[in-house]
Short mmCIF file of C-alpha atoms and ligand atoms in Angstrom, two decimals:
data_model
loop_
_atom_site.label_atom_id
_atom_site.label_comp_id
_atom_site.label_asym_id
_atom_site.label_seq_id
_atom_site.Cartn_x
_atom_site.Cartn_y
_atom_site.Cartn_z
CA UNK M 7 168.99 58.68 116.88
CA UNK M 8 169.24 62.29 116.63
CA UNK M 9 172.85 64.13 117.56
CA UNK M 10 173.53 67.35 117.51
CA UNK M 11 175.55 68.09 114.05
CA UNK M 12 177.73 69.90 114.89
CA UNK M 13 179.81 67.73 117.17
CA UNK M 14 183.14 66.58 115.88
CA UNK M 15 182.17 63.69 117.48
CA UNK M 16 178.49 63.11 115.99
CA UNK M 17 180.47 63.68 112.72
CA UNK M 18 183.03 61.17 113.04
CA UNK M 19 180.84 58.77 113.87
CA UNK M 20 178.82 60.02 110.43
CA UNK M 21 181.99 59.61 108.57
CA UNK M 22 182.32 56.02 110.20
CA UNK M 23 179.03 54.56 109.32
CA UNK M 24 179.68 55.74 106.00
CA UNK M 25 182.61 54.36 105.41
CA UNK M 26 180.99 51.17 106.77
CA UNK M 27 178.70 51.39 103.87
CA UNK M 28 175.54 52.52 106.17
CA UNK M 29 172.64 55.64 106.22
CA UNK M 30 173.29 58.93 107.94
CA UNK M 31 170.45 61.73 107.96
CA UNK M 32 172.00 64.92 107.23
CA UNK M 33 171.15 68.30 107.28
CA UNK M 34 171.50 70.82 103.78
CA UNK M 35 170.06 74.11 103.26
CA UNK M 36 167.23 72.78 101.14
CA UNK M 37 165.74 69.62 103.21
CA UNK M 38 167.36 66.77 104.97
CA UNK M 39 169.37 64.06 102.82
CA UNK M 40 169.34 60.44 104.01
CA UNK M 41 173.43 60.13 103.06
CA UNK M 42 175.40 57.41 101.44
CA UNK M 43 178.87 56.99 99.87
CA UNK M 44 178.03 57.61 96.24
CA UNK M 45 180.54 55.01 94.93
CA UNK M 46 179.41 52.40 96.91
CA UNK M 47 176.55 50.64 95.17
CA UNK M 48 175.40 48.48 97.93
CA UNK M 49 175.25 51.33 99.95
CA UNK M 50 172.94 53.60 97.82
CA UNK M 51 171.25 50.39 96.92
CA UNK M 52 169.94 50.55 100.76
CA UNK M 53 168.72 54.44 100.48
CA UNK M 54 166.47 52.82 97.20
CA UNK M 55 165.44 50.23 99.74
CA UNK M 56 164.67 52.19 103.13
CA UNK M 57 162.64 55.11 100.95
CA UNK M 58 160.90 52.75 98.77
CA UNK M 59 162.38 54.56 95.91
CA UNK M 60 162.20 52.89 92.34
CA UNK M 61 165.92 52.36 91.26
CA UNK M 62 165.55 54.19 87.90
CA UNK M 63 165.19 57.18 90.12
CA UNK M 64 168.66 58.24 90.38
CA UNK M 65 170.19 60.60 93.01
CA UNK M 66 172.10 63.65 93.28
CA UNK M 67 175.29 63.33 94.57
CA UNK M 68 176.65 65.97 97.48
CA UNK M 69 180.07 67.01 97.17
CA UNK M 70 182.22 68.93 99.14
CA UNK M 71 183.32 72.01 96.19
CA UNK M 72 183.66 71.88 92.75
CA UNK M 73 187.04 70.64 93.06
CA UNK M 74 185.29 67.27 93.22
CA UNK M 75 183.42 67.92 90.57
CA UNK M 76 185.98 66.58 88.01
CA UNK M 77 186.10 63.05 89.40
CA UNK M 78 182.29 62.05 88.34
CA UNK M 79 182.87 64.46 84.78
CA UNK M 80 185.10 65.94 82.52
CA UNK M 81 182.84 67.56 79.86
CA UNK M 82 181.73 70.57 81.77
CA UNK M 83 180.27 72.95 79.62
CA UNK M 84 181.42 77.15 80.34
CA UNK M 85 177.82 77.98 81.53
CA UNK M 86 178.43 75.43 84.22
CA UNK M 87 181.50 76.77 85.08
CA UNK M 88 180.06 80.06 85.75
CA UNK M 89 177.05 78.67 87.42
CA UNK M 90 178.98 76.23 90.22
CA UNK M 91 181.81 79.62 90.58
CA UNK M 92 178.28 81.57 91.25
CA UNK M 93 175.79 79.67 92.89
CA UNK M 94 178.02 76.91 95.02
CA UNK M 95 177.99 76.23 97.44
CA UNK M 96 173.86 76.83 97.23
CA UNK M 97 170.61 75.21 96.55
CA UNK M 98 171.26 74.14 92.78
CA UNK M 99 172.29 70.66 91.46
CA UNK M 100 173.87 70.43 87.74
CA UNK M 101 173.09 67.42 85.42
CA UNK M 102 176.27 66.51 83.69
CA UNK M 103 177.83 64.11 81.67
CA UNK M 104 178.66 61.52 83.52
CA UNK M 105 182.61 59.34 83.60
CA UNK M 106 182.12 56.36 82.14
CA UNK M 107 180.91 53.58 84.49
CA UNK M 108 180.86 55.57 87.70
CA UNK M 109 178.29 55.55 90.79
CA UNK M 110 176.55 53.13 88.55
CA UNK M 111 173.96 52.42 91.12
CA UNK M 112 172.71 55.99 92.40
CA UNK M 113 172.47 57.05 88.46
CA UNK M 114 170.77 54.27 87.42
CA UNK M 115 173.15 53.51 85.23
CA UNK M 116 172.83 56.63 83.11
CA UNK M 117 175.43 58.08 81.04
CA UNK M 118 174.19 61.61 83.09
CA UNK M 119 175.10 62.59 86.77
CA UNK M 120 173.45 65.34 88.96
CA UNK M 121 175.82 66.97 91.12
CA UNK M 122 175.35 69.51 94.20
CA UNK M 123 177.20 71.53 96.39
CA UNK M 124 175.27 72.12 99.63
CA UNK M 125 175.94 74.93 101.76
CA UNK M 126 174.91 74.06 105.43
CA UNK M 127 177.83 74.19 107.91
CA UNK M 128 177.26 70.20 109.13
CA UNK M 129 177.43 69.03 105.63
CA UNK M 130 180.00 71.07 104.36
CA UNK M 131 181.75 69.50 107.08
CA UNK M 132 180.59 66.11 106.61
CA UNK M 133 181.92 66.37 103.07
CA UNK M 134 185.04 67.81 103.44
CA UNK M 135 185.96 64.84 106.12
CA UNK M 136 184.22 62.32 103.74
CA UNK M 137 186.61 63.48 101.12
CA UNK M 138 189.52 63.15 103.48
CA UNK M 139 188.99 59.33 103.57
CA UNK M 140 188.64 59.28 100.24
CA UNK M 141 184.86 59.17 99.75
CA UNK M 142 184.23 61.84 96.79
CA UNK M 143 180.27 62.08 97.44
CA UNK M 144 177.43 61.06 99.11
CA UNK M 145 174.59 60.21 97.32
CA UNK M 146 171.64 61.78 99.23
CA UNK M 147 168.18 62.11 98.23
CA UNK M 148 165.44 63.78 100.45
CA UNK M 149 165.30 61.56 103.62
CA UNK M 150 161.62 60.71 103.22
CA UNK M 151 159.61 58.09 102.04
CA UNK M 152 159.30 58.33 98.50
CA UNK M 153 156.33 60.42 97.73
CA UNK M 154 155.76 61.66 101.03
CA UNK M 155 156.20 65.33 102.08
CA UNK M 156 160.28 65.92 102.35
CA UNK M 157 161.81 66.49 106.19
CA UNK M 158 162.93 69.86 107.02
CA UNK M 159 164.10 69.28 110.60
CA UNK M 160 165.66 65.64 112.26
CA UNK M 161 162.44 65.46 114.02
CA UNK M 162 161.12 64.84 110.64
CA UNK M 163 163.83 62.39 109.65
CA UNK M 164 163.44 60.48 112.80
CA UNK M 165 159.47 60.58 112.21
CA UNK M 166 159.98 59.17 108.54
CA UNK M 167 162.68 56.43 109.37
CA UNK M 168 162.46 55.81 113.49
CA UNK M 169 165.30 55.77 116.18
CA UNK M 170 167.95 53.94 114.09
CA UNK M 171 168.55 55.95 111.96
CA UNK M 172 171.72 58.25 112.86
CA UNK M 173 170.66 61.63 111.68
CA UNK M 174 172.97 64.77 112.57
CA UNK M 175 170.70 67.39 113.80
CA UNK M 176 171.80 70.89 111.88
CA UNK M 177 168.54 73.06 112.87
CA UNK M 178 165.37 73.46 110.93
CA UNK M 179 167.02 74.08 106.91
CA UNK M 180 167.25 77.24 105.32
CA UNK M 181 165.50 77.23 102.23
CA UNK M 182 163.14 74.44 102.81
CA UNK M 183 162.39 73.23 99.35
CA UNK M 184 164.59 70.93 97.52
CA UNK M 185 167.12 72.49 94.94
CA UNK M 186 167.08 73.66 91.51
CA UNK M 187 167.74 71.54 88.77
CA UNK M 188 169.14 72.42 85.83
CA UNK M 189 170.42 70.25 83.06
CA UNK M 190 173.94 71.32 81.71
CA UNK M 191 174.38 68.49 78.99
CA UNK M 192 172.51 69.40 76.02
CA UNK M 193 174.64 73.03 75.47
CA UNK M 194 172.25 75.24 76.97
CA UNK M 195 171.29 75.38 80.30
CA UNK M 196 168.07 73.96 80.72
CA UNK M 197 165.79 74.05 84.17
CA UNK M 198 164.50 70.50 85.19
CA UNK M 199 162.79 71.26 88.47
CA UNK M 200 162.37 74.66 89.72
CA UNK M 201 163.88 75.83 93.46
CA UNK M 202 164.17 79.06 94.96
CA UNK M 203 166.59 80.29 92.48
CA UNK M 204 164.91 82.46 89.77
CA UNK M 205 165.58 81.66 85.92
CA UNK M 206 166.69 85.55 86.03
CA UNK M 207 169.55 85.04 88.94
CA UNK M 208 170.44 81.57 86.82
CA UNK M 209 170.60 83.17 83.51
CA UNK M 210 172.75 86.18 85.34
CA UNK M 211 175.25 83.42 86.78
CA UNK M 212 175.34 81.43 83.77
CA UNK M 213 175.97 84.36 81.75
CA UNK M 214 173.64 82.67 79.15
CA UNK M 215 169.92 82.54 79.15
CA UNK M 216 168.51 79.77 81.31
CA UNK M 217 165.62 77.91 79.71
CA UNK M 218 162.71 75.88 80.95
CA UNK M 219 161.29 72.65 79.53
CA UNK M 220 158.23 74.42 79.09
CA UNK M 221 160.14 77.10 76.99
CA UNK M 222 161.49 74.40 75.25
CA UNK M 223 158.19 72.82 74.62
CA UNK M 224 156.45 76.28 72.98
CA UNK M 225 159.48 77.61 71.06
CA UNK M 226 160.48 75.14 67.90
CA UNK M 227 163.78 77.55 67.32
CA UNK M 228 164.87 76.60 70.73
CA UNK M 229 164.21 73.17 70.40
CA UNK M 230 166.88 73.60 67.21
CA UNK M 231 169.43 75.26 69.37
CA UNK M 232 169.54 72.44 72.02
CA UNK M 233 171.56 68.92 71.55
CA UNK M 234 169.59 65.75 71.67
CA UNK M 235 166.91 64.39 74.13
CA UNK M 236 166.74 65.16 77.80
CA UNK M 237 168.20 62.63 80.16
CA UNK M 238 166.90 59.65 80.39
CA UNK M 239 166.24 59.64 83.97
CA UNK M 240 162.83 58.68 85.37
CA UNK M 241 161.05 62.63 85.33
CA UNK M 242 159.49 64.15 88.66
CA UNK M 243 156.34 63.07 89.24
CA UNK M 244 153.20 64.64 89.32
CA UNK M 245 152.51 63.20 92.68
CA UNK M 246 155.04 63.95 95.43
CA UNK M 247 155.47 65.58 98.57
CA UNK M 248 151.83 64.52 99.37
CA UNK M 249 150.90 64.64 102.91
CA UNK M 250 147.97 62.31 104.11
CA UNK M 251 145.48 65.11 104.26
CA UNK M 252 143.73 66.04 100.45
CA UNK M 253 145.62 69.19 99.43
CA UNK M 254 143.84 71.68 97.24
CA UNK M 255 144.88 74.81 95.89
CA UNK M 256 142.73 77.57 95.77
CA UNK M 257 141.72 81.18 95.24
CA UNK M 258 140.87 83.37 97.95
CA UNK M 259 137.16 83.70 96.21
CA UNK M 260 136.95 80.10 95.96
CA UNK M 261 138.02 79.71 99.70
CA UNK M 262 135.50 82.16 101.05
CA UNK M 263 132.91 80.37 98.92
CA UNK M 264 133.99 76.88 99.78
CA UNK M 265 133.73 78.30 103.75
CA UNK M 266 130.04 78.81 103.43
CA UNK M 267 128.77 76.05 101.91
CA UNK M 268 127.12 73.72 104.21
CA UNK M 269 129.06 70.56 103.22
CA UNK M 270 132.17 71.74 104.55
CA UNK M 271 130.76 71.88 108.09
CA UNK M 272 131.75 68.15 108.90
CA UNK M 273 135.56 68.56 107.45
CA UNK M 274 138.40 69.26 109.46
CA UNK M 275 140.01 71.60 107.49
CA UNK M 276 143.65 72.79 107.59
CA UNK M 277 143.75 76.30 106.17
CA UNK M 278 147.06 78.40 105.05
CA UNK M 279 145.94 81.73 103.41
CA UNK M 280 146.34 85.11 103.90
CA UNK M 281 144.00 86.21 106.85
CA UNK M 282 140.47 86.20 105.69
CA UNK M 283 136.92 88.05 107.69
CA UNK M 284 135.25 85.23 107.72
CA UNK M 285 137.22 82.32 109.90
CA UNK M 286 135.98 84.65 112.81
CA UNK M 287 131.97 83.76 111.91
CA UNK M 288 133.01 80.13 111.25
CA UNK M 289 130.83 77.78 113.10
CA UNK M 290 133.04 74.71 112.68
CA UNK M 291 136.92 74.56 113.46
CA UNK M 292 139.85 75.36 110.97
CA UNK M 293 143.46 75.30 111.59
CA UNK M 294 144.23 78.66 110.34
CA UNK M 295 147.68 79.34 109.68
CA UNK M 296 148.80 82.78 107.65
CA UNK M 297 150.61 81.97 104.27
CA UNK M 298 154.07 84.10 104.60
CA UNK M 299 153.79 86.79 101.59
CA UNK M 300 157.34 86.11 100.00
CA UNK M 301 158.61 83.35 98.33
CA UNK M 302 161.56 82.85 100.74
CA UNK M 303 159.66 83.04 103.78
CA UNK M 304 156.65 80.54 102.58
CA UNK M 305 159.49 78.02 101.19
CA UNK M 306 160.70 77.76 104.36
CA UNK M 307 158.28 76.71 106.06
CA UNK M 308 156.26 74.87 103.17
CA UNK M 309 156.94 71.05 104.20
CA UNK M 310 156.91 71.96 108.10
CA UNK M 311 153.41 73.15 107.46
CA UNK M 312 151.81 70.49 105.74
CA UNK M 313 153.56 67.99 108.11
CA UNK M 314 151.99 70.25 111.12
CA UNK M 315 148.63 70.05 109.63
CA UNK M 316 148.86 65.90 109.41
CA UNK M 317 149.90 66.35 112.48
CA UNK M 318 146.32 67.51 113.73
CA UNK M 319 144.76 65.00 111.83
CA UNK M 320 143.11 67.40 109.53
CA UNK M 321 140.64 65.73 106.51
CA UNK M 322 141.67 68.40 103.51
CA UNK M 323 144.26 70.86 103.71
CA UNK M 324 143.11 73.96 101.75
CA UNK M 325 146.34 76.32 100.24
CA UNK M 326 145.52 79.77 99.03
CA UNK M 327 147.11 79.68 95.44
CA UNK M 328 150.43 81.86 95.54
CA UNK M 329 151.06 84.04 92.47
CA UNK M 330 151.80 82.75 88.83
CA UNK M 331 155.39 84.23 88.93
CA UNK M 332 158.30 83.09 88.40
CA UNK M 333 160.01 83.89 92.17
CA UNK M 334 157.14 81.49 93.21
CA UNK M 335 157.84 78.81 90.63
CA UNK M 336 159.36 76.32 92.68
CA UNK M 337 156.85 76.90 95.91
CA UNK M 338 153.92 76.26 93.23
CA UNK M 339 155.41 73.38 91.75
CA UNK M 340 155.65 71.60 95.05
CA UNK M 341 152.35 72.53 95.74
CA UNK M 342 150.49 70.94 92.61
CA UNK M 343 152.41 68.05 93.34
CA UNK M 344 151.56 68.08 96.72
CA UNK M 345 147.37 68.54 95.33
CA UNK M 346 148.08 65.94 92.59
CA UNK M 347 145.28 63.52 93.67
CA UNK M 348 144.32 60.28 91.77
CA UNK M 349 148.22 58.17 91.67
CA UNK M 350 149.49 55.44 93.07
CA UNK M 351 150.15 57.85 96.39
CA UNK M 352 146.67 58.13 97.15
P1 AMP Y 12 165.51 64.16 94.19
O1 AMP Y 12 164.21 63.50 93.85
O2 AMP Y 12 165.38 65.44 94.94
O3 AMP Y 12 166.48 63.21 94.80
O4 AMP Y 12 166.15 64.62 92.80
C1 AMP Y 12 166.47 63.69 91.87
C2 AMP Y 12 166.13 64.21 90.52
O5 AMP Y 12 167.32 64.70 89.91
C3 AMP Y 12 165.66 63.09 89.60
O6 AMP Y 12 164.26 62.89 89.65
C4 AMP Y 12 166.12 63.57 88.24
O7 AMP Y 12 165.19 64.46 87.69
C5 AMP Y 12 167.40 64.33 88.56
N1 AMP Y 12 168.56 63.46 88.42
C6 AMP Y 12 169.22 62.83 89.43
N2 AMP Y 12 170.23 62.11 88.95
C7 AMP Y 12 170.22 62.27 87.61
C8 AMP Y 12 171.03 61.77 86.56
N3 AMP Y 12 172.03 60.93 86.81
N4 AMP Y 12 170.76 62.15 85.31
C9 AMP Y 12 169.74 63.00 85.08
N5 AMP Y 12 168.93 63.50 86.01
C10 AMP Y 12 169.16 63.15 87.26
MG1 MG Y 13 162.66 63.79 97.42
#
């Protein structure tokens, strides 16, 4: 059931079923959440359950400021001090070290917690009256099945999980991809999954350099500087946010080729790319859609289009590769995943 979010009376109810230990869809800036009280196990146990979600795949938990923050940590290093006084409330979640046997269930039981601070008005206001009844965080992973494309409207909620679910309806979201990750327990700051924050913004708010794995990976002198082994929890996989349709990603040459080669002629084809001559000569129909040119703009709408193109029942889904840089890091890591063919999603 979708209600408008805004309502103080959708949002009581929200805070109700929570309390009762049930599901809420909720709107955040980066894609809808399918909401649970983060200390209650059996709770999160049933967001594991309804998204088919392996439970070594632990979840972020939403909180209302960083006020909160101290009641699932106390060993916050400075950077993430300055990053959460920066960048919160905002599209970036902070791996930290976690208070011993807490929100066992949506960590997996790892000695590491991730921790966001959304900035959409409904949850914002969810949270703050969650944390007036004493809940301190909802767990709330992307409210999608796991592996599928993640919802960026309640249409898309309701289309994942059906009319049961109650999901507060806070407009299409913001940013549109999900949020940056960046672990803060091994004493630098260390991205885990790219958003549509740039390591130059991070390292600016952290007032430290902000690494990448892959840094991490070519540079032994870093690996020196940097405490132990990542966190244990289950990695991102190279498969995700896969719509039905076969995604590939390709250059404009490689589209205009592709376009005349007889084979194509039977395939439906979904096409997002900058506007190209020869759609207009095509003898066989494509769902052209223009890729936006900036990394904002095409984040937004990323998800919304692939859905759109399922939609239409399309065979392949053909993406015009954006550019190898890092403002478009976290659009073309979504995207690979989205083309990963060949796993247990296919
Ligand atoms: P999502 O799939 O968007 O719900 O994001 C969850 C991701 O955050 C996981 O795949 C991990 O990479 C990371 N994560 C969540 N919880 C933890 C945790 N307790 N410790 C370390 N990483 C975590
Ligand atoms: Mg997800």
């Amino acid at each position: 059931m979708i209600v408008p979010g805004k309502s103080m009376g959708s949002l009581d109810k929200a805070v109700e079923l929570i309390r009762a230990g049930e599901l809420v869809g909720l709107p955040t800036e980066t894609v809808y959440g399918l909401g649970a009280n983060a200390m209650d196990d059996q709770a999160v146990a049933k967001i594991y359950a309804l998204k088919g979600r392996p439970i070594d795949h632990p979840l972020i938990v939403h909180v209302y400021s960083k006020d909160e923050v101290g009641y699932f940590s106390n060993q916050l290093p400075t950077f993430a001090h300055h990053l959460m006084g920066s960048l919160w409330p905002g599209p970036l979640t902070l791996i930290l070290h976690k208070r011993e046997g807490i929100a066992r269930a949506c960590t997996a039981d790892l000695q590491t917690i991730a921790i966001r601070c959304p900035k959409h008005e409904v949850a914002q206001t969810l949270l703050k009256e969650c944390k007036q009844v004493g809940i301190w965080g909802l767990a709330a992973p992307s409210a999608n099945r796991f592996g599928r494309v993640s919802p960026t409207t309640a249409v898309h909620v309701q289309e994942e999980f059906g009319e049961s679910l109650f999901v507060l309806d806070g407009g299409a979201c913001e940013v549109g991809i999900e949020s940056t990750i960046v672990d803060c327990t091994r004493g630098r700051p260390i991205v885990l999954r790219p958003g549509i924050l740039t390591l130059e913004e991070l390292s600016i708010c952290a007032k430290v350099p902000v690494i990448t794995e892959r840094d991490l990976m070519e540079s032994s002198s870093l690996v020196e500087q940097v405490d132990s082994q990542a966190p244990q929890a289950s990695g991102t996989l190279d498969s995700h946010y896969a719509p039905r349709a076969l995604v590939r990603l390709l250059t404009q040459a490689q589209i205009k080729q592709r376009l005349t080669h007889e084979s194509t002629h039977s395939l439906k084809l979904g096409l997002w790319s900058q506007p190209l001559e020869l759609l207009k000569n095509a003898n066989f129909p494509i769902y052209w859609l223009e890729i936006p040119s900036t990394p904002k703009e095409c984040a937004k709408v990323l998800f919304a289009q692939l859905r759109a193109f399922d939609g239409l029942g399309v065979d392949e889904i053909w993406v015009q590769s954006p550019k190898n840089s890092p403002e478009w890091a976290g659009i073309n890591d979504r995207l690979l995943r989205a083309a990963h063919t060949g796993t247990e999603h296919r």
